[in-house]
Amino acid sequence: QKLRADGIACLRTRIGLSSDAPDPQIVCGFSYPADYNQVHLHLVMPPFRHMLLFRRPVFYLYEEVVASLDRSGIVKPHPAVDLRADKAQMEYIVALDKHR
C-alpha cells in the first residue's frame, strides 16, 4: 500500500495536480511472472495504447492482489483460461480509458 501511495504521490507531482484535486484515474497492478525477480507496481494512466499489458493471466489488478492477501495471505496465479474474469477485467480497463 505504501508503494501505491508513493507512486500516486509521484504521479500527482509529475502531472501537476494540486493537493485538493482528486487522484487521477489510473490502473494499478502487477505483472506475473515478472521479467526480474522483484515486485513491479504499474500505475498506468489513460489513454491506453496497448491493451495487451492488461491481459490475464499476466496482469493482476492491485485491488485483486490486496483482497487476496487479506483473505488468504497469498496470491494464486490466474488460471490459463478464465473467460469471464478476462472479460470483466478488460471491461473495467476499457471503461477507464473511455472515462478520461
mmCIF file of C-alpha atoms in Angstrom:
data_model
loop_
_atom_site.group_PDB
_atom_site.id
_atom_site.type_symbol
_atom_site.label_atom_id
_atom_site.label_comp_id
_atom_site.label_asym_id
_atom_site.label_seq_id
_atom_site.Cartn_x
_atom_site.Cartn_y
_atom_site.Cartn_z
ATOM 1 C CA GLN A 1 0.000 0.000 0.000
ATOM 2 C CA LYS A 2 2.942 2.304 0.658
ATOM 3 C CA LEU A 3 4.318 1.570 -2.817
ATOM 4 C CA ARG A 4 0.949 2.530 -4.352
ATOM 5 C CA ALA A 5 0.675 5.688 -2.226
ATOM 6 C CA ASP A 6 4.236 6.725 -3.136
ATOM 7 C CA GLY A 7 3.560 6.043 -6.815
ATOM 8 C CA ILE A 8 0.372 8.102 -6.826
ATOM 9 C CA ALA A 9 2.115 10.958 -4.988
ATOM 10 C CA CYS A 10 4.886 10.918 -7.607
ATOM 11 C CA LEU A 11 2.340 10.808 -10.443
ATOM 12 C CA ARG A 12 0.370 13.723 -8.959
ATOM 13 C CA THR A 13 3.569 15.791 -8.827
ATOM 14 C CA ARG A 14 4.598 14.843 -12.372
ATOM 15 C CA ILE A 15 1.251 15.868 -13.866
ATOM 16 C CA GLY A 16 0.945 18.978 -11.694
ATOM 17 C CA LEU A 17 -2.163 18.173 -9.647
ATOM 18 C CA SER A 18 -2.928 20.463 -6.734
ATOM 19 C CA SER A 19 -3.223 18.956 -3.264
ATOM 20 C CA ASP A 20 -7.008 19.386 -3.242
ATOM 21 C CA ALA A 21 -7.534 17.724 -6.658
ATOM 22 C CA PRO A 22 -8.830 14.141 -6.731
ATOM 23 C CA ASP A 23 -6.438 11.343 -7.639
ATOM 24 C CA PRO A 24 -6.155 10.729 -11.388
ATOM 25 C CA GLN A 25 -7.976 7.794 -12.995
ATOM 26 C CA ILE A 26 -5.338 5.071 -13.238
ATOM 27 C CA VAL A 27 -4.975 1.319 -13.421
ATOM 28 C CA CYS A 28 -2.694 -0.109 -10.739
ATOM 29 C CA GLY A 29 -1.447 -3.632 -10.946
ATOM 30 C CA PHE A 30 1.320 -6.152 -11.203
ATOM 31 C CA SER A 31 2.651 -8.371 -13.968
ATOM 32 C CA TYR A 32 3.382 -12.002 -13.146
ATOM 33 C CA PRO A 33 5.616 -13.638 -13.926
ATOM 34 C CA ALA A 34 7.862 -10.575 -13.846
ATOM 35 C CA ASP A 35 10.922 -10.114 -16.032
ATOM 36 C CA TYR A 36 13.023 -9.662 -12.891
ATOM 37 C CA ASN A 37 12.737 -11.342 -9.514
ATOM 38 C CA GLN A 38 11.178 -8.312 -7.817
ATOM 39 C CA VAL A 39 7.792 -6.646 -7.463
ATOM 40 C CA HIS A 40 6.865 -4.062 -10.098
ATOM 41 C CA LEU A 41 3.768 -1.974 -9.442
ATOM 42 C CA HIS A 42 2.413 -0.462 -12.646
ATOM 43 C CA LEU A 43 0.467 2.811 -12.465
ATOM 44 C CA VAL A 44 -0.950 3.403 -15.927
ATOM 45 C CA MET A 45 -2.969 6.464 -16.930
ATOM 46 C CA PRO A 46 -5.344 6.631 -19.889
ATOM 47 C CA PRO A 47 -5.294 6.831 -22.805
ATOM 48 C CA PHE A 48 -4.122 3.242 -23.109
ATOM 49 C CA ARG A 49 -2.308 2.414 -26.327
ATOM 50 C CA HIS A 50 -1.520 -1.222 -25.703
ATOM 51 C CA MET A 51 -4.288 -3.194 -24.031
ATOM 52 C CA LEU A 52 -2.133 -6.346 -24.053
ATOM 53 C CA LEU A 53 -0.393 -5.046 -20.921
ATOM 54 C CA PHE A 54 -3.629 -5.690 -19.021
ATOM 55 C CA ARG A 55 -4.418 -9.182 -20.288
ATOM 56 C CA ARG A 56 -4.930 -12.042 -17.940
ATOM 57 C CA PRO A 57 -3.358 -14.315 -16.849
ATOM 58 C CA VAL A 58 -0.342 -11.952 -16.744
ATOM 59 C CA PHE A 59 -1.802 -8.744 -15.228
ATOM 60 C CA TYR A 60 -3.089 -8.656 -11.647
ATOM 61 C CA LEU A 61 -5.134 -5.632 -10.597
ATOM 62 C CA TYR A 62 -3.905 -4.000 -7.389
ATOM 63 C CA GLU A 63 -7.310 -4.352 -5.726
ATOM 64 C CA GLU A 64 -7.379 -8.075 -6.551
ATOM 65 C CA VAL A 65 -3.913 -8.607 -5.055
ATOM 66 C CA VAL A 66 -4.754 -6.730 -1.837
ATOM 67 C CA ALA A 67 -8.043 -8.633 -1.426
ATOM 68 C CA SER A 68 -6.293 -11.969 -1.981
ATOM 69 C CA LEU A 69 -3.544 -11.140 0.522
ATOM 70 C CA ASP A 70 -6.106 -10.000 3.103
ATOM 71 C CA ARG A 71 -8.197 -13.131 2.560
ATOM 72 C CA SER A 72 -5.562 -15.865 2.423
ATOM 73 C CA GLY A 73 -2.091 -14.347 2.707
ATOM 74 C CA ILE A 74 -1.102 -15.412 -0.818
ATOM 75 C CA VAL A 75 -1.860 -14.537 -4.417
ATOM 76 C CA LYS A 76 -2.519 -17.568 -6.573
ATOM 77 C CA PRO A 77 -1.615 -17.449 -10.271
ATOM 78 C CA HIS A 78 -4.519 -16.780 -12.600
ATOM 79 C CA PRO A 79 -5.824 -19.827 -14.438
ATOM 80 C CA ALA A 80 -4.677 -20.004 -18.040
ATOM 81 C CA VAL A 81 -8.273 -19.671 -19.242
ATOM 82 C CA ASP A 82 -10.980 -17.810 -17.329
ATOM 83 C CA LEU A 83 -13.085 -16.099 -19.962
ATOM 84 C CA ARG A 84 -15.489 -14.463 -17.517
ATOM 85 C CA ALA A 85 -12.691 -12.923 -15.431
ATOM 86 C CA ASP A 86 -10.776 -11.938 -18.583
ATOM 87 C CA LYS A 87 -13.842 -10.138 -19.943
ATOM 88 C CA ALA A 88 -14.598 -8.395 -16.635
ATOM 89 C CA GLN A 89 -11.025 -7.131 -16.290
ATOM 90 C CA MET A 90 -10.905 -5.797 -19.858
ATOM 91 C CA GLU A 91 -14.326 -4.125 -19.480
ATOM 92 C CA TYR A 92 -13.007 -2.328 -16.388
ATOM 93 C CA ILE A 93 -9.887 -1.156 -18.248
ATOM 94 C CA VAL A 94 -11.822 -0.045 -21.347
ATOM 95 C CA ALA A 95 -14.317 1.875 -19.192
ATOM 96 C CA LEU A 96 -11.454 3.748 -17.528
ATOM 97 C CA ASP A 97 -9.943 4.507 -20.918
ATOM 98 C CA LYS A 98 -13.248 5.933 -22.182
ATOM 99 C CA HIS A 99 -13.788 7.940 -18.981
ATOM 100 C CA ARG A 100 -10.668 10.046 -19.476
#
